[in-house]
Amino acid sequence: MGTLTTPRRPHPAPLPGARPGRDPDRAIKRGPRRLSAEAVAATQRDRLFDGLVREVATKGYDNARVTDICHAAGVTRPAFYALFSGKEDAFLAAYRHGIAVLSQLMESAYREAGPAWSDAARAALRTLLEVLASVPAFARMALVEVDAAGPDARRERDALLLSFRRFFADAGPGPTAVDVDRDALVSTVVGGIHATVRSWVARGRAAELPQLLPVLTYAATAPFLGPDDAARATRLARPADGPGTTAPCAPTGEAAALP
């Protein structure tokens, strides 16, 4: 499979926003068998990630106050500032952590799909859409509110899009008879996929993202395989094609509809 050949399991950590910050199972117990300071800080950090993602997704980055994030996480302001220098720092940490989880899930799907690049690309796209659909709050925070979170956040977003080019390393030169800049072509495809997914999330349609799998499969493969082979790949791109992929600890029921 070319560039993505090192076996690695999906990241076991939950996607930020997949759980309520005030999850009783993560409450810090008092008593003689107290957690270490490091374990307490790690728990508080995870809860703040969840609280931040949900507050930002619900209220927007500009309107989500540190006080609101702390309340949603069940963590005090002093504990917040012991971990982060401010809201932007916390946002960047949550974004980076969530993107690492998502990227590893996509890489695993890509490697496990088989030797054909079209199958691998479709599997990675499917994972992207299904994981984002399973945690709409993270989808909105990472795709929409990142634009409001400052220049560092936007640079992180741009670096992420650049990193997605690795999923096209095995695509081949493409069937086109004209001489085109392959790097620019890959960037155009990645940018178009991002713009389409972002548009659906911005319009409150994150839960419907798996419906985009056929059109995004065609858009991703046609420039490299040609219309006929891309059409064959697209016919296999159905959301119900096998078991789905959800984010670790993804919410269900009413919680899945947030925000």
mmCIF file of C-alpha atoms in Angstrom:
data_model
loop_
_atom_site.group_PDB
_atom_site.id
_atom_site.type_symbol
_atom_site.label_atom_id
_atom_site.label_comp_id
_atom_site.label_asym_id
_atom_site.label_seq_id
_atom_site.Cartn_x
_atom_site.Cartn_y
_atom_site.Cartn_z
ATOM 1 C CA MET A 1 0.000 0.000 0.000
ATOM 2 C CA GLY A 2 2.910 2.364 -0.444
ATOM 3 C CA THR A 3 3.243 5.076 2.176
ATOM 4 C CA LEU A 4 0.826 3.759 4.825
ATOM 5 C CA THR A 5 2.246 0.324 5.559
ATOM 6 C CA THR A 6 3.157 0.335 9.249
ATOM 7 C CA PRO A 7 0.517 -1.630 11.213
ATOM 8 C CA ARG A 8 -1.051 0.418 13.952
ATOM 9 C CA ARG A 9 -4.281 0.134 15.880
ATOM 10 C CA PRO A 10 -6.812 2.978 16.063
ATOM 11 C CA HIS A 11 -6.193 5.461 18.844
ATOM 12 C CA PRO A 12 -8.062 4.143 21.909
ATOM 13 C CA ALA A 13 -8.813 7.578 23.372
ATOM 14 C CA PRO A 14 -12.335 8.990 23.028
ATOM 15 C CA LEU A 15 -12.943 11.791 20.567
ATOM 16 C CA PRO A 16 -13.363 15.129 22.406
ATOM 17 C CA GLY A 17 -17.050 15.917 22.742
ATOM 18 C CA ALA A 18 -18.106 12.263 22.678
ATOM 19 C CA ARG A 19 -18.940 12.306 26.396
ATOM 20 C CA PRO A 20 -20.481 14.900 28.706
ATOM 21 C CA GLY A 21 -17.814 16.645 30.739
ATOM 22 C CA ARG A 22 -19.734 15.925 33.930
ATOM 23 C CA ASP A 23 -19.661 12.192 33.271
ATOM 24 C CA PRO A 24 -20.204 10.571 36.721
ATOM 25 C CA ASP A 25 -17.845 7.742 35.802
ATOM 26 C CA ARG A 26 -14.996 10.262 35.673
ATOM 27 C CA ALA A 27 -15.792 12.010 38.928
ATOM 28 C CA ILE A 28 -12.697 12.303 41.114
ATOM 29 C CA LYS A 29 -13.340 10.273 44.245
ATOM 30 C CA ARG A 30 -12.278 11.547 47.621
ATOM 31 C CA GLY A 31 -10.889 9.307 50.317
ATOM 32 C CA PRO A 32 -7.776 7.402 51.321
ATOM 33 C CA ARG A 33 -7.249 5.835 47.863
ATOM 34 C CA ARG A 34 -6.965 9.102 46.000
ATOM 35 C CA LEU A 35 -5.618 9.365 42.470
ATOM 36 C CA SER A 36 -2.159 10.711 41.829
ATOM 37 C CA ALA A 37 -1.809 14.354 40.814
ATOM 38 C CA GLU A 38 -0.954 13.238 37.292
ATOM 39 C CA ALA A 39 -4.084 11.067 37.021
ATOM 40 C CA VAL A 40 -6.265 13.882 38.364
ATOM 41 C CA ALA A 41 -4.814 16.318 35.816
ATOM 42 C CA ALA A 42 -5.366 13.835 32.963
ATOM 43 C CA THR A 43 -8.988 13.300 33.983
ATOM 44 C CA GLN A 44 -9.604 17.023 34.286
ATOM 45 C CA ARG A 45 -8.007 17.612 30.900
ATOM 46 C CA ASP A 46 -10.257 15.049 29.216
ATOM 47 C CA ARG A 47 -13.350 16.486 30.872
ATOM 48 C CA LEU A 48 -12.358 20.004 29.815
ATOM 49 C CA PHE A 49 -11.902 18.787 26.242
ATOM 50 C CA ASP A 50 -15.454 17.444 26.288
ATOM 51 C CA GLY A 51 -16.844 20.552 27.931
ATOM 52 C CA LEU A 52 -15.026 22.866 25.528
ATOM 53 C CA VAL A 53 -16.117 21.007 22.389
ATOM 54 C CA ARG A 54 -19.757 21.000 23.442
ATOM 55 C CA GLU A 55 -19.788 24.631 24.555
ATOM 56 C CA VAL A 56 -18.021 25.832 21.410
ATOM 57 C CA ALA A 57 -20.295 23.763 19.181
ATOM 58 C CA THR A 58 -23.424 25.053 20.922
ATOM 59 C CA LYS A 59 -22.532 28.728 21.459
ATOM 60 C CA GLY A 60 -19.743 29.385 18.975
ATOM 61 C CA TYR A 61 -16.087 29.972 19.808
ATOM 62 C CA ASP A 62 -16.480 33.677 20.536
ATOM 63 C CA ASN A 63 -19.406 33.177 22.943
ATOM 64 C CA ALA A 64 -18.071 30.169 24.828
ATOM 65 C CA ARG A 65 -16.543 31.536 28.043
ATOM 66 C CA VAL A 66 -13.975 29.771 30.185
ATOM 67 C CA THR A 67 -16.532 29.817 33.004
ATOM 68 C CA ASP A 68 -19.027 27.981 30.782
ATOM 69 C CA ILE A 69 -16.426 25.415 29.738
ATOM 70 C CA CYS A 70 -15.442 24.769 33.355
ATOM 71 C CA HIS A 71 -19.073 24.377 34.380
ATOM 72 C CA ALA A 72 -19.758 21.965 31.522
ATOM 73 C CA ALA A 73 -16.706 19.938 32.529
ATOM 74 C CA GLY A 74 -17.280 20.058 36.276
ATOM 75 C CA VAL A 75 -13.770 21.496 36.717
ATOM 76 C CA THR A 76 -12.787 24.648 38.606
ATOM 77 C CA ARG A 77 -11.256 27.714 36.931
ATOM 78 C CA PRO A 78 -7.973 27.317 38.872
ATOM 79 C CA ALA A 79 -7.736 23.739 37.569
ATOM 80 C CA PHE A 80 -8.412 24.986 34.025
ATOM 81 C CA TYR A 81 -5.632 27.573 34.229
ATOM 82 C CA ALA A 82 -3.256 25.008 35.721
ATOM 83 C CA LEU A 83 -3.632 23.082 32.439
ATOM 84 C CA PHE A 84 -4.120 25.806 29.809
ATOM 85 C CA SER A 85 -3.111 29.423 29.417
ATOM 86 C CA GLY A 86 -6.572 30.345 28.148
ATOM 87 C CA LYS A 87 -9.453 29.404 25.873
ATOM 88 C CA GLU A 88 -7.397 29.428 22.675
ATOM 89 C CA ASP A 89 -4.757 27.160 24.210
ATOM 90 C CA ALA A 90 -7.456 24.731 25.372
ATOM 91 C CA PHE A 91 -9.129 24.810 21.952
ATOM 92 C CA LEU A 92 -5.863 23.996 20.188
ATOM 93 C CA ALA A 93 -5.139 21.125 22.572
ATOM 94 C CA ALA A 94 -8.622 19.643 22.097
ATOM 95 C CA TYR A 95 -8.408 20.099 18.323
ATOM 96 C CA ARG A 96 -5.001 18.431 18.052
ATOM 97 C CA HIS A 97 -6.065 15.532 20.240
ATOM 98 C CA GLY A 98 -9.293 14.968 18.323
ATOM 99 C CA ILE A 99 -7.606 15.166 14.936
ATOM 100 C CA ALA A 100 -5.035 12.592 16.077
ATOM 101 C CA VAL A 101 -7.851 10.206 17.029
ATOM 102 C CA LEU A 102 -9.672 10.757 13.731
ATOM 103 C CA SER A 103 -6.523 10.473 11.614
ATOM 104 C CA GLN A 104 -5.499 7.175 13.160
ATOM 105 C CA LEU A 105 -8.954 5.716 12.597
ATOM 106 C CA MET A 106 -8.770 6.798 8.944
ATOM 107 C CA GLU A 107 -5.280 5.357 8.505
ATOM 108 C CA SER A 108 -6.366 2.019 9.961
ATOM 109 C CA ALA A 109 -9.366 1.884 7.624
ATOM 110 C CA TYR A 110 -7.125 2.786 4.665
ATOM 111 C CA ARG A 111 -4.608 0.032 5.403
ATOM 112 C CA GLU A 112 -7.173 -2.660 6.135
ATOM 113 C CA ALA A 113 -9.319 -2.099 3.027
ATOM 114 C CA GLY A 114 -7.169 -4.167 0.675
ATOM 115 C CA PRO A 115 -4.614 -3.594 -2.057
ATOM 116 C CA ALA A 116 -6.786 -1.546 -4.446
ATOM 117 C CA TRP A 117 -6.289 2.182 -3.888
ATOM 118 C CA SER A 118 -9.929 2.969 -4.713
ATOM 119 C CA ASP A 119 -11.089 0.623 -1.943
ATOM 120 C CA ALA A 120 -8.608 2.116 0.521
ATOM 121 C CA ALA A 121 -9.575 5.697 -0.333
ATOM 122 C CA ARG A 122 -13.271 4.883 -0.030
ATOM 123 C CA ALA A 123 -12.692 3.238 3.373
ATOM 124 C CA ALA A 124 -10.820 6.292 4.664
ATOM 125 C CA LEU A 125 -13.573 8.617 3.433
ATOM 126 C CA ARG A 126 -16.250 6.449 4.944
ATOM 127 C CA THR A 127 -14.488 6.486 8.311
ATOM 128 C CA LEU A 128 -14.107 10.266 8.171
ATOM 129 C CA LEU A 129 -17.814 10.775 7.491
ATOM 130 C CA GLU A 130 -19.101 8.214 9.975
ATOM 131 C CA VAL A 131 -16.855 9.303 12.840
ATOM 132 C CA LEU A 132 -17.763 12.978 12.369
ATOM 133 C CA ALA A 133 -21.444 12.030 12.141
ATOM 134 C CA SER A 134 -21.184 10.102 15.417
ATOM 135 C CA VAL A 135 -19.949 13.201 17.312
ATOM 136 C CA PRO A 136 -21.591 16.253 15.692
ATOM 137 C CA ALA A 137 -20.226 18.571 18.383
ATOM 138 C CA PHE A 138 -16.632 17.747 17.438
ATOM 139 C CA ALA A 139 -17.488 18.039 13.742
ATOM 140 C CA ARG A 140 -18.764 21.575 14.247
ATOM 141 C CA MET A 141 -15.895 22.599 16.507
ATOM 142 C CA ALA A 142 -13.213 21.194 14.190
ATOM 143 C CA LEU A 143 -14.640 22.186 10.811
ATOM 144 C CA VAL A 144 -16.615 25.380 11.458
ATOM 145 C CA GLU A 145 -15.559 27.054 14.704
ATOM 146 C CA VAL A 146 -11.864 26.514 13.980
ATOM 147 C CA ASP A 147 -12.129 29.512 11.643
ATOM 148 C CA ALA A 148 -12.963 31.768 14.602
ATOM 149 C CA ALA A 149 -10.324 30.396 16.970
ATOM 150 C CA GLY A 150 -7.407 32.494 15.712
ATOM 151 C CA PRO A 151 -4.487 32.205 13.293
ATOM 152 C CA ASP A 152 -2.817 29.296 15.113
ATOM 153 C CA ALA A 153 -5.989 27.218 14.842
ATOM 154 C CA ARG A 154 -6.306 28.040 11.152
ATOM 155 C CA ARG A 155 -2.687 27.014 10.603
ATOM 156 C CA GLU A 156 -3.452 23.704 12.340
ATOM 157 C CA ARG A 157 -6.421 23.233 9.996
ATOM 158 C CA ASP A 158 -4.289 23.975 6.936
ATOM 159 C CA ALA A 159 -1.619 21.523 8.121
ATOM 160 C CA LEU A 160 -4.303 18.861 8.558
ATOM 161 C CA LEU A 161 -5.530 19.323 4.993
ATOM 162 C CA LEU A 162 -1.960 19.101 3.755
ATOM 163 C CA SER A 163 -1.471 15.847 5.678
ATOM 164 C CA PHE A 164 -4.511 14.283 3.977
ATOM 165 C CA ARG A 165 -2.508 14.262 0.744
ATOM 166 C CA ARG A 166 -0.887 11.069 2.010
ATOM 167 C CA PHE A 167 -4.068 9.157 1.190
ATOM 168 C CA PHE A 168 -3.439 9.922 -2.503
ATOM 169 C CA ALA A 169 0.187 8.748 -2.643
ATOM 170 C CA ASP A 170 -0.896 5.413 -4.152
ATOM 171 C CA ALA A 171 -3.430 6.863 -6.572
ATOM 172 C CA GLY A 172 -1.116 6.796 -9.574
ATOM 173 C CA PRO A 173 -0.466 9.539 -12.091
ATOM 174 C CA GLY A 174 -4.041 9.626 -13.391
ATOM 175 C CA PRO A 175 -5.452 8.879 -16.840
ATOM 176 C CA THR A 176 -5.573 12.464 -18.091
ATOM 177 C CA ALA A 177 -3.854 13.188 -21.380
ATOM 178 C CA VAL A 178 -3.051 16.766 -20.424
ATOM 179 C CA ASP A 179 -0.027 17.778 -18.402
ATOM 180 C CA VAL A 180 -1.263 18.925 -14.979
ATOM 181 C CA ASP A 181 0.484 19.600 -11.680
ATOM 182 C CA ARG A 182 -0.289 16.475 -9.660
ATOM 183 C CA ASP A 183 0.303 18.177 -6.307
ATOM 184 C CA ALA A 184 -2.120 20.933 -7.259
ATOM 185 C CA LEU A 185 -4.645 18.330 -8.386
ATOM 186 C CA VAL A 186 -4.474 16.474 -5.061
ATOM 187 C CA SER A 187 -4.774 19.757 -3.150
ATOM 188 C CA THR A 188 -7.832 20.667 -5.213
ATOM 189 C CA VAL A 189 -9.499 17.323 -4.508
ATOM 190 C CA VAL A 190 -8.753 17.500 -0.774
ATOM 191 C CA GLY A 191 -9.934 21.115 -0.609
ATOM 192 C CA GLY A 192 -13.162 20.258 -2.396
ATOM 193 C CA ILE A 193 -13.918 17.364 -0.046
ATOM 194 C CA HIS A 194 -13.223 19.577 2.961
ATOM 195 C CA ALA A 195 -15.448 22.369 1.642
ATOM 196 C CA THR A 196 -18.345 19.985 1.018
ATOM 197 C CA VAL A 197 -18.127 18.321 4.434
ATOM 198 C CA ARG A 198 -17.758 21.677 6.176
ATOM 199 C CA SER A 199 -20.812 23.037 4.374
ATOM 200 C CA TRP A 200 -22.997 20.180 5.586
ATOM 201 C CA VAL A 201 -21.746 20.535 9.160
ATOM 202 C CA ALA A 202 -22.286 24.318 9.101
ATOM 203 C CA ARG A 203 -25.901 23.738 8.026
ATOM 204 C CA GLY A 204 -26.538 21.359 10.922
ATOM 205 C CA ARG A 205 -26.345 18.208 8.803
ATOM 206 C CA ALA A 206 -23.409 16.488 10.519
ATOM 207 C CA ALA A 207 -25.491 13.409 11.332
ATOM 208 C CA GLU A 208 -26.208 13.002 7.602
ATOM 209 C CA LEU A 209 -22.563 13.074 6.482
ATOM 210 C CA PRO A 210 -22.418 9.348 5.528
ATOM 211 C CA GLN A 211 -24.841 10.183 2.695
ATOM 212 C CA LEU A 212 -21.954 12.033 1.014
ATOM 213 C CA LEU A 213 -19.877 8.872 0.589
ATOM 214 C CA PRO A 214 -20.846 8.159 -3.048
ATOM 215 C CA VAL A 215 -20.272 11.691 -4.362
ATOM 216 C CA LEU A 216 -17.035 12.160 -2.414
ATOM 217 C CA THR A 217 -15.763 8.757 -3.569
ATOM 218 C CA TYR A 218 -16.341 9.778 -7.175
ATOM 219 C CA ALA A 219 -14.754 13.197 -6.661
ATOM 220 C CA ALA A 220 -11.695 11.624 -5.009
ATOM 221 C CA THR A 221 -11.120 8.849 -7.539
ATOM 222 C CA ALA A 222 -12.216 10.194 -10.942
ATOM 223 C CA PRO A 223 -9.184 12.473 -11.515
ATOM 224 C CA PHE A 224 -6.851 9.485 -10.997
ATOM 225 C CA LEU A 225 -8.824 6.491 -12.270
ATOM 226 C CA GLY A 226 -10.967 8.036 -14.964
ATOM 227 C CA PRO A 227 -14.775 8.209 -15.019
ATOM 228 C CA ASP A 228 -15.445 4.512 -15.696
ATOM 229 C CA ASP A 229 -13.300 3.107 -12.874
ATOM 230 C CA ALA A 230 -14.439 5.901 -10.566
ATOM 231 C CA ALA A 231 -18.062 4.993 -11.319
ATOM 232 C CA ARG A 232 -17.347 1.365 -10.397
ATOM 233 C CA ALA A 233 -15.737 2.488 -7.124
ATOM 234 C CA THR A 234 -18.687 4.750 -6.421
ATOM 235 C CA ARG A 235 -21.227 1.946 -6.891
ATOM 236 C CA LEU A 236 -19.615 0.268 -3.875
ATOM 237 C CA ALA A 237 -19.792 3.471 -1.809
ATOM 238 C CA ARG A 238 -22.957 2.985 0.176
ATOM 239 C CA PRO A 239 -23.275 3.982 3.864
ATOM 240 C CA ALA A 240 -24.824 0.595 4.689
ATOM 241 C CA ASP A 241 -21.936 -1.347 3.101
ATOM 242 C CA GLY A 242 -20.772 -3.341 6.144
ATOM 243 C CA PRO A 243 -20.475 -2.282 9.787
ATOM 244 C CA GLY A 244 -20.046 1.419 10.421
ATOM 245 C CA THR A 245 -17.300 3.243 12.269
ATOM 246 C CA THR A 246 -18.055 5.510 15.205
ATOM 247 C CA ALA A 247 -15.749 7.532 17.383
ATOM 248 C CA PRO A 248 -14.570 5.858 20.596
ATOM 249 C CA CYS A 249 -17.203 6.497 23.300
ATOM 250 C CA ALA A 250 -19.507 8.142 20.743
ATOM 251 C CA PRO A 251 -22.859 9.197 22.225
ATOM 252 C CA THR A 252 -26.132 7.537 21.318
ATOM 253 C CA GLY A 253 -29.751 8.585 21.406
ATOM 254 C CA GLU A 254 -30.451 12.168 22.454
ATOM 255 C CA ALA A 255 -26.796 12.809 23.276
ATOM 256 C CA ALA A 256 -25.837 12.073 19.692
ATOM 257 C CA ALA A 257 -27.999 14.962 18.507
ATOM 258 C CA LEU A 258 -25.961 17.579 20.378
ATOM 259 C CA PRO A 259 -25.465 20.328 19.673
#
